[in-house]
């Protein structure tokens, strides 16, 4: 049996990944999250300035996602919602809190401290890199 | 010739402990003990796996009424093997083996070699896997909300121990085929069944060739943990080689869970999977005279997390052991 033959056999055996269904559920769940965020934001604007209300809304979602992660509920929700919970700020919060939880037995320094950004680290690294690149571009454009 | 034959290796006792999901599966009633607590009253999943092994080995030795063991072979999936932590308590010569999920056949095969060729009286073989510990080791943190691919498999929480001896009993280990490592350029770590199927195929063919046997000589041939896709691929490869399967091929990863109703994607995986099915279900079937001779082809995906990230493909291996009713 050669490699070509094997890969031909393997290509015949696939499972349906239900990509369209997953995308639809992600769209709906992220939409619902956004609507609830907007409602919360509108309510908070009664008591706070527009800027502060926005920050508080984001903080609320980060807090809730971390709490749900700790309670072991977030991953079950994310199994269905997929990108709907992964792409918003809740996904970032979950990446941090789940890594921290997983490593808590290794202690504060070698466990939580060094592993907390294991998954979210690339978001921060490339966030900074792209911020530098785009700020340079903006700087040059303004010079012209 | 990579198949070793044994004349004088008997199964003295065995014990299996499984987790909650495995207990709820179709083979639930076959297992000796189960635990609903993934921590087993320990502070971490790794320590829970050690504790699960401790309970399993203790009970196996008690069942076999063996006060001392001459040699131990064991393995698991955790880095540098967490069984070493238990080994220091067992006070017997110890060999830790790593063959990923093929550990079950690998440890039993080596134990059989020690009984037959080193003339030892009691040799213990045990393996384990723990779903949360493996998840952390190979994939993501357990609480990380990520959608898994449909082709992935779910690691079985189970520990299995078997005591082999040269004293006559109802079951015997008659042959051990040491598989060679194959790499056919499959590189998706979420789809290990496909990478392992060619290894299982090669080991089955080598075993047949060495002993001049076919499917007719066995009541059942089970692969270790190929899952739904890998199993389908193996079946096709064997049929292509003009062998009649006649419902004699199955997969432990499919048998241990109800893959249509339990949330396990393509089936079970891990060293505990094939060990639990072999010691729990298949040994009982052999004893109850439902079957006379079976072959376990335990498959292992030998990938290293760093090297797969460096875009190397997955080497895999399969070892086979033949168990018969005496």
XYZ file of N, CA, C and O in Angstrom, chain B residues 209-317:
436
model
N 0.849 -13.072 8.861
C 1.937 -13.645 8.070
C 2.861 -14.508 8.932
O 3.194 -15.635 8.581
N 3.216 -13.967 10.111
C 4.135 -14.678 10.993
C 3.560 -16.006 11.469
O 4.278 -16.990 11.614
N 2.256 -15.993 11.773
C 1.663 -17.194 12.360
C 0.843 -18.004 11.364
O 0.262 -19.028 11.715
N 0.781 -17.517 10.136
C -0.006 -18.207 9.112
C -1.487 -18.253 9.446
O -2.166 -19.252 9.241
N -1.993 -17.178 10.005
C -3.403 -17.158 10.397
C -4.202 -16.170 9.549
O -3.635 -15.350 8.837
N -5.513 -16.254 9.651
C -6.405 -15.272 9.013
C -7.496 -14.904 10.019
O -7.443 -15.328 11.170
N -8.496 -14.188 9.559
C -9.606 -13.826 10.448
C -10.352 -15.067 10.956
O -10.958 -15.033 12.010
N -10.285 -16.166 10.184
C -10.993 -17.386 10.594
C -10.472 -17.942 11.914
O -11.173 -18.638 12.631
N -9.201 -17.646 12.211
C -8.607 -18.205 13.423
C -8.972 -17.421 14.677
O -8.585 -17.799 15.773
N -9.670 -16.303 14.505
C -10.004 -15.481 15.667
C -11.515 -15.313 15.803
O -12.234 -15.305 14.814
N -11.946 -15.155 17.051
C -13.349 -14.837 17.260
C -13.578 -13.341 17.156
O -14.655 -12.891 16.814
N -12.540 -12.598 17.498
C -12.653 -11.142 17.401
C -11.261 -10.521 17.326
O -10.343 -10.947 18.014
N -11.149 -9.525 16.455
C -9.915 -8.733 16.417
C -10.321 -7.307 16.722
O -11.186 -6.746 16.048
N -9.777 -6.750 17.795
C -10.148 -5.371 18.135
C -8.955 -4.447 17.991
O -7.858 -4.755 18.438
N -9.202 -3.308 17.367
C -8.158 -2.291 17.311
C -8.304 -1.436 18.567
O -9.356 -1.429 19.211
N -7.244 -0.715 18.903
C -7.213 -0.012 20.185
C -8.146 1.171 20.277
O -9.159 1.127 20.974
N -7.843 2.243 19.581
C -8.668 3.442 19.743
C -8.709 4.253 18.456
O -8.359 5.418 18.433
N -9.120 3.593 17.386
C -9.142 4.281 16.091
C -10.323 5.244 15.979
O -10.270 6.225 15.241
N -11.386 4.944 16.683
C -12.589 5.780 16.536
C -13.299 5.451 15.237
O -12.859 4.585 14.467
N -14.398 6.159 15.013
C -15.272 5.864 13.878
C -14.553 5.947 12.527
O -14.657 5.048 11.708
N -13.804 7.020 12.319
C -13.179 7.227 10.997
C -12.023 6.256 10.776
O -11.918 5.635 9.724
N -11.154 6.150 11.766
C -10.008 5.254 11.645
C -10.449 3.818 11.436
O -9.854 3.075 10.642
N -11.526 3.443 12.125
C -12.044 2.084 12.011
C -12.572 1.827 10.597
O -12.296 0.773 10.006
N -13.283 2.804 10.062
C -13.815 2.662 8.696
C -12.665 2.530 7.699
O -12.710 1.728 6.770
N -11.616 3.304 7.954
C -10.456 3.275 7.065
C -9.735 1.921 7.146
O -9.373 1.333 6.127
N -9.588 1.411 8.373
C -8.936 0.106 8.562
C -9.748 -1.001 7.889
O -9.182 -1.867 7.217
N -11.068 -0.959 8.056
C -11.927 -1.976 7.439
C -11.737 -1.980 5.931
O -11.617 -3.042 5.306
N -11.696 -0.790 5.363
C -11.536 -0.712 3.904
C -10.183 -1.263 3.462
O -10.081 -1.997 2.476
N -9.150 -0.940 4.235
C -7.814 -1.426 3.876
C -7.742 -2.949 3.949
O -7.125 -3.596 3.098
N -8.378 -3.518 4.977
C -8.329 -4.975 5.132
C -9.143 -5.666 4.047
O -8.729 -6.678 3.482
N -10.280 -5.073 3.708
C -11.099 -5.670 2.639
C -10.365 -5.603 1.299
O -10.478 -6.490 0.472
N -9.614 -4.519 1.129
C -8.826 -4.367 -0.100
C -7.774 -5.458 -0.216
O -7.380 -5.855 -1.315
N -7.270 -5.903 0.946
C -6.265 -6.977 0.949
C -6.933 -8.352 0.813
O -6.299 -9.375 1.090
N -8.215 -8.340 0.471
C -9.000 -9.559 0.198
C -9.167 -10.451 1.427
O -9.087 -11.671 1.348
N -9.395 -9.844 2.551
C -9.748 -10.631 3.731
C -11.229 -10.455 4.005
O -11.765 -9.359 3.804
N -11.872 -11.518 4.440
C -13.278 -11.427 4.805
C -13.377 -11.036 6.277
O -12.860 -11.739 7.137
N -14.020 -9.931 6.564
C -14.095 -9.480 7.959
C -15.117 -10.276 8.775
O -14.881 -10.606 9.935
N -16.256 -10.579 8.164
C -17.336 -11.337 8.834
C -17.634 -10.855 10.240
O -17.745 -11.645 11.176
N -17.744 -9.567 10.415
C -18.040 -8.970 11.729
C -17.031 -9.336 12.804
O -17.347 -9.351 13.986
N -15.823 -9.676 12.388
C -14.833 -10.066 13.389
C -13.894 -8.928 13.753
O -12.976 -9.104 14.536
N -14.116 -7.775 13.161
C -13.259 -6.627 13.477
C -14.082 -5.599 14.242
O -15.225 -5.324 13.889
N -13.496 -5.080 15.313
C -14.179 -4.013 16.047
C -13.128 -3.060 16.602
O -11.933 -3.288 16.430
N -13.588 -2.022 17.259
C -12.653 -1.045 17.792
C -13.044 -0.704 19.232
O -14.213 -0.443 19.507
N -12.059 -0.729 20.131
C -12.354 -0.459 21.553
C -12.930 0.944 21.744
O -13.789 1.157 22.589
N -12.434 1.899 20.956
C -12.910 3.280 21.071
C -14.383 3.422 20.737
O -15.071 4.298 21.258
N -14.867 2.546 19.862
C -16.286 2.573 19.499
C -17.098 1.769 20.517
O -18.214 2.130 20.861
N -16.488 0.666 21.017
C -17.222 -0.208 21.935
C -17.479 0.442 23.298
O -18.524 0.248 23.898
N -16.509 1.219 23.773
C -16.592 1.704 25.162
C -17.661 2.780 25.356
O -18.238 2.915 26.427
N -17.962 3.543 24.308
C -18.976 4.591 24.410
C -20.136 4.308 23.467
O -19.980 3.594 22.479
N -21.252 4.939 23.765
C -22.363 4.931 22.829
C -22.164 6.189 21.982
O -22.593 7.279 22.367
N -21.484 6.043 20.844
C -21.045 7.251 20.130
C -22.196 8.053 19.525
O -22.020 9.195 19.157
N -23.378 7.445 19.459
C -24.508 8.210 18.934
C -25.168 9.067 20.007
O -25.777 10.082 19.701
N -25.062 8.652 21.247
C -25.753 9.392 22.303
C -24.830 10.064 23.309
O -25.219 11.014 23.964
N -23.615 9.555 23.456
C -22.693 10.210 24.391
C -21.853 11.227 23.628
O -21.552 11.033 22.454
N -21.481 12.276 24.322
C -20.786 13.386 23.678
C -19.286 13.088 23.567
O -18.483 13.634 24.320
N -18.927 12.185 22.650
C -17.522 11.763 22.578
C -16.955 11.870 21.156
O -15.930 11.293 20.843
N -17.647 12.591 20.291
C -17.232 12.749 18.897
C -17.091 11.378 18.213
O -18.052 10.645 18.140
N -15.847 11.019 17.797
C -15.701 9.777 17.021
C -15.467 8.538 17.882
O -15.274 7.450 17.371
N -15.409 8.681 19.184
C -15.189 7.522 20.053
C -14.144 7.799 21.109
O -13.726 8.934 21.309
N -13.699 6.735 21.777
C -12.742 6.894 22.859
C -11.312 6.716 22.386
O -11.058 6.134 21.337
N -10.372 7.239 23.164
C -8.956 7.008 22.880
C -8.203 6.965 24.203
O -8.805 7.087 25.255
N -6.908 6.817 24.136
C -6.112 6.765 25.366
C -5.751 5.342 25.738
O -6.416 4.402 25.314
N -4.686 5.188 26.548
C -4.260 3.816 26.890
C -5.308 3.093 27.712
O -5.409 1.877 27.663
N -6.081 3.851 28.489
C -7.093 3.221 29.325
C -8.194 2.583 28.492
O -8.842 1.635 28.930
N -8.386 3.089 27.296
C -9.488 2.622 26.452
C -9.358 1.147 26.098
O -10.213 0.328 26.443
N -8.241 0.798 25.443
C -8.085 -0.603 25.035
C -7.886 -1.514 26.241
O -8.339 -2.652 26.254
N -7.220 -0.986 27.289
C -6.984 -1.798 28.489
C -8.308 -2.126 29.166
O -8.557 -3.274 29.542
N -9.168 -1.129 29.322
C -10.450 -1.342 30.014
C -11.340 -2.298 29.230
O -11.960 -3.194 29.806
N -11.377 -2.128 27.901
C -12.233 -3.011 27.088
C -11.695 -4.438 27.125
O -12.446 -5.400 27.275
N -10.365 -4.577 27.041
C -9.769 -5.918 27.060
C -10.021 -6.617 28.396
O -10.544 -7.732 28.432
N -9.644 -5.943 29.490
C -9.739 -6.590 30.806
C -11.185 -6.681 31.295
O -11.560 -7.634 31.971
N -11.993 -5.669 30.957
C -13.366 -5.676 31.430
C -14.258 -6.567 30.585
O -14.782 -7.574 31.061
N -14.379 -6.216 29.333
C -15.337 -6.917 28.482
C -14.798 -8.219 27.873
O -15.381 -9.286 28.015
N -13.636 -8.110 27.195
C -13.179 -9.262 26.401
C -12.740 -10.448 27.265
O -12.997 -11.597 26.915
N -12.099 -10.177 28.397
C -11.714 -11.272 29.293
C -12.953 -12.013 29.782
O -12.962 -13.239 29.888
N -14.011 -11.258 30.092
C -15.245 -11.904 30.581
C -15.890 -12.729 29.480
O -16.418 -13.818 29.731
N -15.835 -12.206 28.249
C -16.393 -12.968 27.119
C -15.620 -14.262 26.876
O -16.185 -15.283 26.531
N -14.299 -14.187 27.063
C -13.483 -15.395 26.890
C -13.809 -16.414 27.977
O -13.963 -17.603 27.707
N -13.937 -15.904 29.202
C -14.215 -16.812 30.333
C -15.599 -17.440 30.220
O -15.786 -18.591 30.583
N -16.551 -16.656 29.718
C -17.916 -17.195 29.625
C -18.088 -18.052 28.365
O -19.205 -18.394 27.995
N -16.989 -18.363 27.716
C -16.949 -19.248 26.550
C -17.699 -18.705 25.330
O -18.090 -19.450 24.448
N -17.915 -17.390 25.325
C -18.487 -16.775 24.128
C -17.440 -16.741 23.031
O -17.755 -16.786 21.861
N -16.186 -16.630 23.454
C -15.089 -16.564 22.494
C -13.949 -17.459 22.954
O -13.837 -17.778 24.136
N -13.109 -17.843 21.972
C -12.000 -18.736 22.304
C -10.659 -18.012 22.174
O -9.775 -18.175 22.987
N -10.552 -17.212 21.121
C -9.259 -16.559 20.877
C -9.495 -15.150 20.321
O -10.269 -14.985 19.385
N -8.852 -14.181 20.922
C -9.002 -12.805 20.428
C -7.632 -12.165 20.203
O -6.624 -12.617 20.745
N -7.650 -11.115 19.410
C -6.418 -10.363 19.158
C -6.681 -8.893 19.442
O -7.623 -8.317 18.902
N -5.888 -8.325 20.336
C -5.999 -6.885 20.579
C -4.872 -6.183 19.832
O -3.701 -6.484 20.039
N -5.239 -5.273 18.959
C -4.236 -4.499 18.220
C -4.304 -3.078 18.764
O -5.090 -2.258 18.307
N -3.506 -2.808 19.795
C -3.554 -1.492 20.432
C -2.753 -0.496 19.608
O -1.587 -0.724 19.314
N -3.405 0.580 19.215
C -2.766 1.567 18.349
C -2.322 2.788 19.145
O -2.992 3.182 20.093
N -1.226 3.368 18.754
C -0.737 4.544 19.466
C -0.268 5.618 18.508
O 0.413 5.338 17.531
N -0.662 6.843 18.802
C -0.211 7.970 17.987
C 0.950 8.607 18.735
O 0.773 9.166 19.808
N 2.143 8.482 18.161
C 3.351 8.851 18.909
C 3.794 10.283 18.668
O 4.976 10.573 18.645
N 2.835 11.170 18.480
C 3.243 12.540 18.156
C 3.734 13.312 19.375
O 3.309 13.073 20.487
N 4.632 14.231 19.099
C 5.154 15.114 20.114
C 4.536 16.486 19.837
O 4.520 16.938 18.687
N 4.012 17.129 20.872
C 3.280 18.376 20.670
C 4.156 19.437 19.988
O 3.728 20.131 19.074
N 5.424 19.526 20.391
C 6.326 20.517 19.788
C 6.567 20.220 18.311
O 6.569 21.103 17.472
N 6.793 18.925 18.018
C 7.135 18.576 16.638
C 5.949 18.691 15.694
O 6.120 19.028 14.525
N 4.735 18.426 16.208
C 3.579 18.623 15.315
C 3.374 20.109 15.060
O 2.937 20.501 13.988
N 3.711 20.941 16.055
C 3.632 22.392 15.824
C 4.703 22.843 14.840
O 4.556 23.859 14.170
N 5.787 22.054 14.753
C 6.828 22.357 13.756
C 6.493 21.731 12.418
O 7.359 21.539 11.557
N 5.232 21.347 12.266
C 4.666 20.838 11.010
C 5.174 19.445 10.596
O 5.172 19.100 9.426
N 5.647 18.675 11.554
C 6.010 17.295 11.218
C 4.760 16.426 11.335
O 3.837 16.752 12.079
N 4.737 15.322 10.623
C 3.550 14.469 10.647
C 3.578 13.538 11.867
O 4.510 13.549 12.660
N 2.538 12.714 11.967
C 2.352 11.888 13.173
C 2.854 10.464 12.955
O 2.293 9.723 12.154
N 3.916 10.041 13.661
C 4.297 8.628 13.570
C 3.339 7.805 14.434
O 2.898 8.284 15.485
N 3.008 6.631 13.995
C 2.116 5.822 14.827
C 2.555 4.365 14.834
O 3.325 3.923 13.986
N 2.053 3.646 15.821
C 2.485 2.277 16.023
C 1.294 1.443 16.481
O 0.319 1.986 17.006
